[in-house]
Amino acid sequence: MESNKQRLDRFVAWLVDNGAEMSRIIVRETEHGNGVYARDEIGEGTQYAQIPMRLVVNARVCREALRTDTQEVELTGRPLLCAFLIQQRFVTSESSFWHPYISILPHEFHTPLFFTSQELDLLRGTPMEHAVEDRRQLLRKEHAATLRGVSDVVIPRSELTFENYVWAAAVVSSRAFTESLVSGTAGSDGETSVLLPLLDMMNHRPLTRVSWITNDATIGFQAGAVIEAQSEVVNNYGAKSNEELLLGYGFCIPGNPLSCYHIKLNYSRDPQAADKQVILEQAHIASCDHYIRADGLPRDLLPMLRVMVMTETDVYYVKQAMARGEEPKLGQLGLRIELRARFLLVFLLRKKLDALPQIECVPSTENGRQAVLYRKEIESILRSTLSDLDKSESRLLACASKLFADDLHSLPRYVCDNGQQVETIDEQLNTSAEDRLVAESSDDQQSRSKKSRTVLPAQQFVDDVLVTEELFAHDADFLAAVEQVDIDEDVLLVLFILRIRMCSALPWHTAVQRLESFKHPMLVYDDPDTAEAYGEMMMEMGEVHDSLFPLLTEHFPDVFPPENFTTELFLWAAGVTESFRLEVPARCVDAADGCDVEGLLLL
């Protein structure tokens, strides 16, 4: 049986005999597999590895090898390359021109498709778990297409197995290059990958400076920096995360700055999915796939979450603005949307983190070590992102308390076009809100009570800003009245909004007054489609009002004067409670009962 060194020697001789230039490098076996090393120092700008175009394995080469006198090959892309590799390794073998190259290709890979069940258990709960299954299903479809597209005369079905196809696909994913490197233009029918003997042997090292040099006769590499004598000559596969590296190449890089957590958002079950998709498209957000890195959130993640948490009112008015030719301003939807977007993201990421099972036994294999490395980096990204989001939530909640205290608001203009409005939340976060957090914990705030200094931003927000049932205590007459009747929770909030509107002494009076010009879509009578869509809701709320009045006025005339609780005002307040809801997660306020705190945010 041939040794690896013998195969390498034959491969090098084949390269040289066919016109490859490799006088500055050595191909040799190492403890980690075959590699390429510098004979002597290679200067910056020096070409050090070139192969002639006749050694490029492209679609033309594959088709010629796989065709018969009576049948052309009906394959493109990866299936075409995989069929070629299977034929060359398992059928033609030593009789083929390509045998010296095929013989040095690895027979085993460390990608998750080759993991044992115990090794795969290490990936449970990670994005890689689903990526592996998706890749396996894709390869099964490609394998089926290959069975149909290649004659069994060319590749007997005993050799064209799924197992062999997975091996060939691993060769392609770990060694193939885009055809544009050779031709200068991408293939027109999916044939965008080629195999480049010798050039595909160089391992990956991020940030390596290397250039491709291509002409009509050859293709090769040029050093972008000095390569020391006897050192390994490496390539740069591009900006790749550990997820990409493990799935495609079978290794991870410790501390990879490009490591990321892949999250795929899904709003398909949202009743307003079609309208939200229109808004996202108008905002130039096309993909539901987002990649979270340790250094921050991807650009489109929060904007997409803002759209996902929009209420019917938000969607209606944003679409109205779009109909007037305005771009959707997803960063100017106010504190309520900002908080809801972050609460949703934290919920999703905590769920992902909790889904990572504890590692009880790590296989002492290379696959196991790579899986654990990937998993630890995933967990680290989740924890650091959640920590950052926790700080962001605290700043937003403190910002809300500051706006409330200063009689300011962050409401979008389609909700309120009066009062003192902050231009951007970011500006508030970077100045007054953060300064206030620092000030409240500093030693020079002795005039504040101990309680006020130690209250969490979320607790202070719930106690002072969020309109909840607990705040009925601020209005003793209202509380005494509603305790004597059986009224639904949501309806109580509607009544309380109207009480706040009429009682200037209540802390939220200014906030409610700002909303007097606000109209829930059900009250936009000049839009026939909207009126029809909300007709049932209006009828239902009208019936609720009629069931309460004049009964409440008769029993509690001072609390519910008729002029302040008309049908029109009741519908307006119902629209407010429907549009400005916010649930503060129990984790933010350390709720003893573990329940979220529901209320209205009117800023």
Coordinates of C-alpha atoms in Angstrom, one line a residue:
M1 CA 0.0 0.0 0.0
E2 CA 1.3 3.4 -1.0
S3 CA 2.4 5.8 1.8
N4 CA 1.2 9.4 2.0
K5 CA 4.8 10.5 1.1
Q6 CA 4.8 8.4 -2.1
R7 CA 1.5 9.9 -3.1
L8 CA 2.7 13.4 -2.4
D9 CA 5.9 12.8 -4.4
R10 CA 3.9 11.6 -7.4
F11 CA 1.5 14.6 -7.1
V12 CA 4.4 17.1 -7.1
A13 CA 6.0 15.3 -10.1
W14 CA 2.7 15.5 -11.9
L15 CA 2.4 19.2 -11.2
V16 CA 5.9 20.0 -12.5
D17 CA 5.5 17.7 -15.5
N18 CA 2.4 19.6 -16.5
G19 CA 3.8 23.1 -16.2
A20 CA 3.2 24.1 -12.6
E21 CA 5.7 26.6 -11.1
M22 CA 6.4 25.8 -7.4
S23 CA 10.2 26.3 -7.0
R24 CA 9.7 28.5 -4.0
I25 CA 7.6 26.1 -2.0
I26 CA 7.6 22.6 -0.7
V27 CA 4.7 20.3 -0.3
R28 CA 5.1 18.0 2.7
E29 CA 3.4 15.9 5.3
T30 CA 2.9 17.2 8.8
E31 CA 1.2 16.0 12.0
H32 CA -2.0 17.9 10.9
G33 CA -2.0 16.6 7.3
N34 CA -0.4 17.8 4.1
G35 CA 0.8 21.4 3.9
V36 CA 2.8 23.9 1.9
Y37 CA 6.0 25.6 3.2
A38 CA 8.5 28.2 1.9
R39 CA 11.9 26.8 0.8
D40 CA 13.5 30.2 1.4
E41 CA 12.1 33.6 2.2
I42 CA 9.4 34.8 -0.2
G43 CA 9.4 38.5 -0.6
E44 CA 6.4 40.7 -0.7
G45 CA 4.9 40.9 -4.2
T46 CA 6.6 37.6 -5.2
Q47 CA 4.6 35.0 -7.1
Y48 CA 5.2 31.6 -5.5
A49 CA 2.7 29.1 -6.8
Q50 CA 1.2 28.9 -10.3
I51 CA -0.6 26.2 -12.2
P52 CA -1.5 26.1 -15.9
M53 CA -5.1 26.4 -16.9
R54 CA -5.1 22.8 -18.1
L55 CA -4.9 21.7 -14.5
V56 CA -8.1 23.5 -13.5
V57 CA -11.0 21.1 -12.8
N58 CA -13.9 23.1 -14.2
A59 CA -17.3 22.2 -15.7
R60 CA -15.8 21.4 -19.1
V61 CA -13.4 18.9 -17.7
C62 CA -16.1 17.3 -15.6
R63 CA -18.5 17.0 -18.6
E64 CA -15.9 15.4 -20.8
A65 CA -15.0 12.8 -18.2
L66 CA -18.7 11.9 -17.5
R67 CA -20.2 12.0 -20.9
T68 CA -20.9 8.9 -23.0
D69 CA -21.3 8.5 -26.8
T70 CA -25.1 8.6 -26.4
Q71 CA -25.7 10.8 -23.3
E72 CA -24.6 14.2 -22.2
V73 CA -24.4 15.0 -18.5
E74 CA -27.4 17.0 -17.2
L75 CA -25.7 18.3 -14.1
T76 CA -24.4 21.7 -13.0
G77 CA -22.7 23.2 -10.0
R78 CA -21.7 21.1 -7.0
P79 CA -23.4 17.8 -8.3
L80 CA -21.3 18.0 -11.4
L81 CA -18.0 18.3 -9.4
C82 CA -19.1 15.6 -7.0
A83 CA -19.9 13.2 -9.8
F84 CA -16.5 13.8 -11.3
L85 CA -14.7 13.2 -8.0
I86 CA -16.6 10.0 -7.4
Q87 CA -15.8 8.7 -10.8
Q88 CA -12.1 9.6 -10.5
R89 CA -11.6 8.1 -7.1
F90 CA -13.8 5.0 -7.3
V91 CA -14.1 4.1 -11.0
T92 CA -11.2 5.3 -13.2
S93 CA -8.7 5.3 -10.4
E94 CA -5.0 5.0 -11.5
S95 CA -5.8 5.0 -15.2
S96 CA -7.0 8.7 -15.1
F97 CA -4.9 11.7 -15.9
W98 CA -6.2 13.2 -12.6
H99 CA -5.2 10.3 -10.4
P100 CA -2.1 12.0 -8.8
Y101 CA -4.4 14.8 -7.6
I102 CA -7.3 12.7 -6.6
S103 CA -5.0 10.3 -4.6
I104 CA -3.8 13.1 -2.2
L105 CA -7.4 14.3 -1.4
P106 CA -8.4 13.4 2.2
H107 CA -10.6 10.3 2.6
E108 CA -12.0 11.6 5.9
F109 CA -13.1 15.0 7.0
H110 CA -13.8 16.7 10.3
T111 CA -17.0 18.5 9.2
P112 CA -20.1 17.7 11.2
L113 CA -21.5 15.5 8.4
F114 CA -18.8 13.0 9.5
F115 CA -19.4 13.3 13.3
T116 CA -20.5 10.4 15.4
S117 CA -23.8 10.6 17.3
Q118 CA -21.9 11.4 20.4
E119 CA -20.0 14.2 18.7
L120 CA -23.2 15.5 17.2
D121 CA -24.7 15.7 20.7
L122 CA -22.2 18.5 21.4
L123 CA -23.9 20.6 18.8
R124 CA -27.5 20.2 20.2
G125 CA -29.1 23.6 20.8
T126 CA -26.7 25.5 18.5
P127 CA -27.5 26.9 15.0
M128 CA -25.1 24.2 13.7
E129 CA -27.5 21.5 14.7
H130 CA -30.0 22.7 12.2
A131 CA -27.4 23.7 9.7
V132 CA -26.0 20.1 9.6
E133 CA -29.5 18.7 9.0
D134 CA -30.3 21.2 6.4
R135 CA -27.0 20.5 4.6
R136 CA -27.7 16.7 4.8
Q137 CA -31.1 17.1 3.3
L138 CA -29.7 19.3 0.5
L139 CA -27.0 16.7 -0.3
R140 CA -29.7 14.0 -0.5
K141 CA -31.6 16.0 -3.1
E142 CA -28.3 16.6 -5.0
H143 CA -27.4 13.0 -4.8
A144 CA -30.8 12.0 -6.2
A145 CA -30.3 14.5 -9.1
T146 CA -26.9 13.0 -9.7
L147 CA -28.3 9.5 -9.9
R148 CA -30.7 10.8 -12.6
G149 CA -28.1 12.9 -14.4
V150 CA -25.2 10.4 -14.8
S151 CA -25.2 7.2 -16.7
D152 CA -24.6 4.0 -14.7
V153 CA -22.1 3.1 -17.4
V154 CA -19.9 6.0 -16.3
I155 CA -20.5 5.5 -12.6
P156 CA -21.9 2.2 -11.4
R157 CA -24.7 2.7 -8.8
S158 CA -22.6 0.6 -6.4
E159 CA -20.1 3.5 -6.4
L160 CA -22.6 6.4 -6.7
T161 CA -23.7 6.0 -3.1
F162 CA -24.9 8.8 -0.7
E163 CA -21.9 8.1 1.5
N164 CA -19.5 8.7 -1.4
Y165 CA -21.5 11.8 -2.4
V166 CA -21.0 13.2 1.1
W167 CA -17.3 12.7 0.8
A168 CA -17.2 14.4 -2.6
A169 CA -19.3 17.3 -1.3
A170 CA -16.8 17.7 1.6
V171 CA -14.0 18.0 -0.9
V172 CA -15.9 20.7 -2.8
S173 CA -16.8 22.7 0.3
S174 CA -13.3 22.6 1.7
R175 CA -11.2 23.0 -1.5
A176 CA -13.2 24.5 -4.3
F177 CA -12.9 28.1 -5.5
T178 CA -15.3 30.3 -7.4
E179 CA -15.0 30.1 -11.1
S180 CA -14.7 33.9 -11.4
L181 CA -11.1 33.6 -10.1
V182 CA -10.2 31.8 -13.3
S183 CA -12.5 33.4 -15.9
G184 CA -13.1 36.8 -14.4
T185 CA -16.9 36.3 -14.6
A186 CA -19.2 34.1 -12.6
G187 CA -20.8 31.1 -14.3
S188 CA -24.3 31.7 -15.8
D189 CA -25.9 28.3 -14.8
G190 CA -24.6 27.7 -11.3
E191 CA -21.3 26.3 -12.4
T192 CA -19.4 28.7 -10.2
S193 CA -16.9 26.3 -8.5
V194 CA -13.6 24.9 -9.7
L195 CA -10.9 22.8 -8.2
L196 CA -7.3 24.1 -8.3
P197 CA -4.7 21.4 -7.6
L198 CA -1.8 22.7 -5.3
L199 CA -3.5 26.0 -4.7
D200 CA -6.2 24.2 -2.7
M201 CA -3.7 22.7 -0.3
M202 CA -2.9 25.9 1.7
N203 CA -4.5 26.2 5.0
H204 CA -6.5 29.2 6.2
R205 CA -5.2 32.0 8.3
P206 CA -7.3 35.1 8.8
L207 CA -6.0 38.4 7.6
T208 CA -3.2 36.8 5.5
R209 CA -2.3 39.1 2.7
V210 CA -2.4 37.2 -0.6
S211 CA -3.3 38.1 -4.1
W212 CA -4.6 36.0 -7.0
I213 CA -2.6 36.4 -10.2
T214 CA -4.4 35.2 -13.3
N215 CA -3.8 35.4 -17.1
D216 CA -4.8 33.3 -20.1
A217 CA -2.2 30.7 -19.3
T218 CA -1.8 30.4 -15.5
I219 CA -3.4 31.1 -12.2
G220 CA -1.6 31.4 -8.9
F221 CA -0.7 33.3 -5.7
Q222 CA 1.4 36.4 -5.0
A223 CA 2.6 37.2 -1.5
G224 CA 1.1 40.3 0.1
A225 CA 3.8 40.2 2.8
V226 CA 7.1 38.6 3.5
I227 CA 6.9 34.8 4.1
E228 CA 9.7 33.6 6.2
A229 CA 11.9 30.6 5.1
Q230 CA 10.5 27.2 6.2
S231 CA 7.3 28.7 7.5
E232 CA 3.9 27.5 6.4
V233 CA 2.5 29.2 3.3
V234 CA -1.2 29.9 4.1
N235 CA -4.2 31.3 2.3
N236 CA -7.0 33.6 3.4
Y237 CA -10.4 32.0 2.7
G238 CA -12.1 35.3 3.4
A239 CA -14.2 36.6 6.3
K240 CA -15.6 33.4 7.8
S241 CA -17.2 32.7 11.1
N242 CA -16.4 29.5 13.1
E243 CA -19.8 28.2 12.0
E244 CA -18.9 28.5 8.3
L245 CA -15.4 27.1 9.0
L246 CA -16.7 24.1 10.9
L247 CA -19.5 23.3 8.5
G248 CA -17.4 23.7 5.4
Y249 CA -13.9 22.9 6.4
G250 CA -14.0 21.0 9.6
F251 CA -12.2 23.4 12.0
C252 CA -12.6 26.4 14.2
I253 CA -10.3 29.3 15.1
P254 CA -10.0 30.1 18.8
G255 CA -11.0 33.7 19.5
N256 CA -12.2 34.2 15.9
P257 CA -13.3 37.8 15.7
L258 CA -15.7 36.9 13.0
S259 CA -17.5 34.2 15.1
C260 CA -21.2 34.9 15.2
Y261 CA -24.5 33.5 16.3
H262 CA -27.0 32.9 13.5
I263 CA -30.6 33.8 14.3
K264 CA -33.4 33.5 11.8
L265 CA -36.5 35.7 12.6
N266 CA -39.9 34.5 11.6
Y267 CA -43.1 36.6 11.5
S268 CA -45.0 34.5 9.0
R269 CA -47.8 33.7 11.6
D270 CA -48.3 37.4 12.4
P271 CA -51.8 38.5 11.1
Q272 CA -50.1 41.5 9.7
A273 CA -47.2 39.6 8.1
A274 CA -48.0 40.9 4.5
D275 CA -48.1 44.6 5.6
K276 CA -44.9 44.2 7.7
Q277 CA -43.1 42.6 4.8
V278 CA -44.0 45.6 2.7
I279 CA -42.6 47.9 5.4
L280 CA -39.4 45.9 5.6
E281 CA -38.9 45.9 1.9
Q282 CA -39.4 49.7 1.8
A283 CA -36.7 49.9 4.5
H284 CA -34.4 47.7 2.4
I285 CA -34.4 44.8 4.8
A286 CA -34.7 41.7 2.8
S287 CA -33.3 38.8 4.9
C288 CA -34.7 37.2 8.0
D289 CA -31.2 35.8 8.7
H290 CA -29.0 37.8 11.1
Y291 CA -25.5 37.1 12.4
I292 CA -24.8 38.4 15.9
R293 CA -21.1 38.9 16.8
A294 CA -19.5 39.6 20.1
D295 CA -18.8 43.2 19.1
G296 CA -22.4 44.1 18.5
L297 CA -25.7 43.5 16.8
P298 CA -25.9 43.3 13.0
R299 CA -27.3 46.5 11.3
D300 CA -30.7 45.2 10.3
L301 CA -31.6 43.1 13.4
L302 CA -33.1 45.8 15.6
P303 CA -34.9 47.6 12.7
M304 CA -36.5 44.3 11.7
L305 CA -37.5 43.6 15.3
R306 CA -39.1 47.1 15.5
V307 CA -41.3 46.1 12.6
M308 CA -42.1 42.8 14.1
V309 CA -43.4 44.3 17.4
M310 CA -45.5 47.0 15.7
T311 CA -49.1 47.2 16.7
E312 CA -51.9 47.5 14.1
T313 CA -51.9 51.2 14.8
D314 CA -48.1 51.5 14.1
V315 CA -48.4 49.5 10.9
Y316 CA -51.4 51.6 9.7
Y317 CA -49.7 54.9 10.1
V318 CA -46.3 53.8 8.8
K319 CA -48.1 52.6 5.7
Q320 CA -49.9 55.9 5.4
A321 CA -46.6 57.7 5.5
M322 CA -45.2 55.3 2.8
A323 CA -48.3 56.1 0.6
R324 CA -47.3 59.7 0.8
G325 CA -43.8 58.8 -0.5
E326 CA -42.0 58.9 2.9
E327 CA -39.4 56.3 3.8
P328 CA -40.2 54.3 7.0
K329 CA -38.2 55.8 9.8
L330 CA -37.8 52.7 11.9
G331 CA -35.4 54.4 14.4
Q332 CA -38.0 57.1 15.3
L333 CA -40.9 55.0 16.5
G334 CA -40.4 55.9 20.2
L335 CA -39.5 54.2 23.5
R336 CA -42.4 51.7 23.4
I337 CA -41.2 50.1 20.2
E338 CA -37.5 50.3 21.3
L339 CA -38.3 48.5 24.5
R340 CA -40.6 45.9 22.9
A341 CA -37.9 45.1 20.2
R342 CA -35.3 44.5 22.9
F343 CA -37.6 42.6 25.2
L344 CA -38.4 40.3 22.2
L345 CA -34.7 39.8 21.3
V346 CA -33.7 39.0 24.9
F347 CA -36.6 36.5 25.1
L348 CA -35.4 34.8 21.9
L349 CA -31.7 34.7 22.9
R350 CA -32.4 33.5 26.4
K351 CA -34.4 30.7 24.9
K352 CA -31.5 29.8 22.7
L353 CA -29.1 29.9 25.6
D354 CA -31.3 27.7 27.8
A355 CA -31.5 25.2 24.9
L356 CA -27.8 24.5 25.2
P357 CA -27.5 21.3 27.3
Q358 CA -24.7 20.9 29.8
I359 CA -21.7 19.0 28.4
E360 CA -21.3 15.9 30.5
C361 CA -18.8 14.0 28.4
V362 CA -16.5 15.4 25.7
P363 CA -15.2 12.8 23.2
S364 CA -11.4 12.8 23.1
T365 CA -11.5 13.3 19.3
E366 CA -10.6 16.1 17.0
N367 CA -14.2 16.4 16.1
G368 CA -15.2 16.7 19.7
R369 CA -12.6 19.4 20.5
Q370 CA -13.7 21.4 17.5
A371 CA -17.4 21.1 18.5
V372 CA -16.7 22.2 22.0
L373 CA -14.7 25.2 20.8
Y374 CA -17.5 26.2 18.5
R375 CA -20.1 25.7 21.2
K376 CA -18.2 27.7 23.8
E377 CA -17.8 30.7 21.4
I378 CA -21.6 30.5 20.7
E379 CA -22.4 30.5 24.4
S380 CA -20.0 33.4 24.9
I381 CA -21.6 35.5 22.2
L382 CA -25.1 34.8 23.6
R383 CA -24.0 35.8 27.1
S384 CA -22.2 39.0 26.1
T385 CA -25.0 40.0 23.8
L386 CA -27.6 39.5 26.6
S387 CA -25.4 41.5 29.0
D388 CA -25.3 44.4 26.5
L389 CA -29.0 44.2 26.0
D390 CA -29.6 44.2 29.7
K391 CA -27.6 47.5 29.9
S392 CA -29.5 48.9 26.9
E393 CA -32.8 48.1 28.5
S394 CA -31.8 49.8 31.7
R395 CA -30.8 52.9 29.9
L396 CA -34.0 53.0 28.0
L397 CA -36.1 52.5 31.1
A398 CA -34.1 55.2 32.9
C399 CA -34.6 57.4 29.8
A400 CA -38.4 56.9 30.0
S401 CA -38.4 57.9 33.7
K402 CA -36.4 61.0 32.9
L403 CA -38.7 62.0 30.0
F404 CA -41.7 61.5 32.2
A405 CA -40.2 63.7 34.9
D406 CA -39.3 66.4 32.4
D407 CA -42.7 66.3 30.6
L408 CA -41.0 65.2 27.4
H409 CA -42.0 62.4 25.1
S410 CA -40.6 60.2 22.2
L411 CA -43.9 59.5 20.4
P412 CA -43.7 59.3 16.6
R413 CA -45.4 62.2 14.8
Y414 CA -48.2 60.0 13.6
V415 CA -49.2 59.6 17.2
C416 CA -48.6 63.1 18.6
D417 CA -47.5 66.3 16.9
N418 CA -47.5 68.5 20.0
G419 CA -45.7 68.9 23.3
Q420 CA -41.9 68.7 23.8
Q421 CA -40.7 65.8 21.7
V422 CA -37.2 64.4 21.8
E423 CA -35.7 64.0 18.3
T424 CA -34.0 60.6 18.8
I425 CA -33.8 58.1 21.5
D426 CA -30.1 57.6 20.9
E427 CA -29.5 61.2 21.8
Q428 CA -31.3 60.7 25.1
L429 CA -29.4 57.5 25.9
N430 CA -26.1 59.1 25.3
T431 CA -26.8 62.1 27.5
S432 CA -29.4 62.8 30.1
A433 CA -30.6 59.2 30.8
E434 CA -27.1 57.8 31.3
D435 CA -26.0 60.8 33.3
R436 CA -29.0 60.4 35.6
L437 CA -28.1 56.7 36.2
V438 CA -24.6 57.8 37.3
A439 CA -25.9 60.7 39.3
E440 CA -28.4 58.7 41.2
S441 CA -25.7 56.3 42.4
S442 CA -23.2 59.0 43.3
D443 CA -22.3 60.2 46.8
D444 CA -23.5 63.8 46.2
Q445 CA -27.1 62.7 46.0
Q446 CA -27.6 62.7 49.8
S447 CA -30.9 64.6 49.4
R448 CA -32.5 61.6 47.8
S449 CA -34.0 58.8 49.9
K450 CA -32.1 55.5 50.3
K451 CA -35.0 53.8 48.5
S452 CA -34.9 56.1 45.5
R453 CA -31.1 55.6 45.1
T454 CA -31.4 51.8 45.1
V455 CA -34.5 51.3 43.0
L456 CA -33.7 49.6 39.7
P457 CA -34.5 51.5 36.5
A458 CA -37.1 48.9 35.6
Q459 CA -38.8 49.1 39.0
Q460 CA -38.8 52.9 39.0
F461 CA -40.3 52.8 35.5
V462 CA -43.0 50.4 36.5
D463 CA -43.8 52.4 39.7
D464 CA -43.8 55.8 38.1
V465 CA -44.3 55.7 34.4
L466 CA -46.2 52.6 33.2
V467 CA -49.9 53.0 33.6
T468 CA -51.1 49.8 35.3
E469 CA -53.9 48.8 37.6
E470 CA -51.6 49.2 40.6
L471 CA -51.6 53.0 39.9
F472 CA -55.3 53.2 40.6
A473 CA -54.3 53.9 44.2
H474 CA -53.2 57.4 43.0
D475 CA -56.9 58.1 42.5
A476 CA -58.7 57.1 45.7
D477 CA -62.2 57.9 44.4
F478 CA -61.7 55.9 41.2
L479 CA -60.3 53.0 43.1
A480 CA -63.2 53.0 45.6
A481 CA -65.7 53.1 42.8
V482 CA -64.3 50.3 40.6
E483 CA -63.8 48.0 43.6
Q484 CA -67.6 47.9 43.9
V485 CA -68.2 46.7 40.4
D486 CA -67.1 43.7 38.3
I487 CA -65.4 45.2 35.2
D488 CA -62.9 43.6 32.9
E489 CA -59.2 44.5 33.3
D490 CA -58.9 46.1 29.9
V491 CA -62.0 48.1 30.3
L492 CA -60.7 49.4 33.7
L493 CA -57.6 50.8 31.9
V494 CA -59.9 52.5 29.4
L495 CA -61.9 54.1 32.2
F496 CA -58.6 55.1 34.0
I497 CA -57.3 56.8 30.9
L498 CA -60.5 58.9 30.8
R499 CA -60.1 59.7 34.5
I500 CA -56.5 60.8 34.0
R501 CA -57.7 63.0 31.1
M502 CA -60.1 64.9 33.4
C503 CA -57.9 65.0 36.6
S504 CA -55.0 67.4 36.1
A505 CA -53.6 66.4 39.5
L506 CA -52.8 62.9 38.3
P507 CA -49.1 62.5 37.3
W508 CA -50.0 61.2 33.8
H509 CA -52.4 64.0 32.9
T510 CA -49.9 65.7 30.6
A511 CA -49.1 62.5 28.8
V512 CA -52.7 61.7 28.2
Q513 CA -53.5 65.2 27.1
R514 CA -50.8 64.9 24.3
L515 CA -52.8 62.0 22.8
E516 CA -56.1 64.0 22.4
S517 CA -55.5 64.3 18.6
F518 CA -54.5 60.6 18.3
K519 CA -56.9 58.4 16.4
H520 CA -56.8 54.6 16.4
P521 CA -57.4 53.4 12.9
M522 CA -61.0 52.4 13.8
L523 CA -61.7 56.1 14.2
V524 CA -60.4 57.1 10.8
Y525 CA -63.8 57.4 9.2
D526 CA -62.6 58.8 5.9
D527 CA -60.9 55.5 5.0
P528 CA -63.7 53.0 4.0
D529 CA -61.4 50.0 4.0
T530 CA -60.2 50.8 7.6
A531 CA -63.8 51.5 8.8
E532 CA -64.9 48.2 7.5
A533 CA -62.0 46.3 9.0
Y534 CA -62.6 47.8 12.4
G535 CA -66.4 47.9 12.3
E536 CA -66.8 44.9 14.6
M537 CA -64.3 46.3 17.1
M538 CA -66.2 49.6 17.2
M539 CA -69.5 47.9 17.7
E540 CA -68.1 45.7 20.5
M541 CA -66.6 48.7 22.3
G542 CA -69.8 50.7 21.8
E543 CA -71.7 47.9 23.5
V544 CA -69.3 47.8 26.4
H545 CA -69.8 51.5 26.9
D546 CA -73.5 51.2 26.8
S547 CA -73.4 48.4 29.4
L548 CA -71.5 50.7 31.8
F549 CA -73.2 54.1 31.2
P550 CA -75.2 55.7 32.5
L551 CA -75.1 53.1 35.3
L552 CA -71.7 54.1 36.6
T553 CA -72.6 57.8 36.4
E554 CA -75.8 57.2 38.4
H555 CA -73.9 55.4 41.2
F556 CA -70.7 57.4 41.1
P557 CA -71.5 60.8 39.5
D558 CA -68.4 62.5 40.8
V559 CA -66.1 59.8 39.5
F560 CA -67.8 59.3 36.1
P561 CA -69.3 62.6 35.0
P562 CA -71.2 62.0 31.7
E563 CA -69.5 64.7 29.8
N564 CA -66.1 63.0 30.3
F565 CA -67.3 59.4 29.5
T566 CA -69.2 59.8 26.2
T567 CA -69.2 57.0 23.6
E568 CA -66.8 59.0 21.5
L569 CA -64.3 59.5 24.3
F570 CA -64.6 55.9 25.4
L571 CA -63.7 54.7 21.9
W572 CA -60.8 57.1 21.8
A573 CA -59.5 55.8 25.1
A574 CA -60.1 52.2 23.9
G575 CA -57.9 53.0 21.0
V576 CA -55.2 54.4 23.3
T577 CA -55.1 51.2 25.4
E578 CA -55.1 49.0 22.3
S579 CA -52.1 50.9 20.8
F580 CA -49.8 51.7 23.7
R581 CA -49.5 48.4 25.5
L582 CA -46.2 47.3 26.9
E583 CA -45.3 44.1 28.8
V584 CA -42.3 44.5 31.1
P585 CA -40.7 41.1 31.6
A586 CA -40.7 39.7 35.1
R587 CA -36.9 39.3 34.9
C588 CA -36.6 43.1 34.7
V589 CA -38.4 43.8 38.0
D590 CA -37.7 40.6 39.9
A591 CA -41.4 39.9 40.2
A592 CA -42.1 37.5 43.0
D593 CA -44.9 35.8 41.1
G594 CA -42.8 35.5 38.0
C595 CA -45.4 37.4 35.9
D596 CA -44.8 40.1 33.4
V597 CA -46.1 43.6 34.3
E598 CA -48.6 44.8 31.7
G599 CA -49.5 48.4 31.2
L600 CA -49.5 51.4 28.9
L601 CA -46.5 53.5 27.9
L602 CA -47.7 56.9 26.8
L603 CA -44.4 58.6 26.2

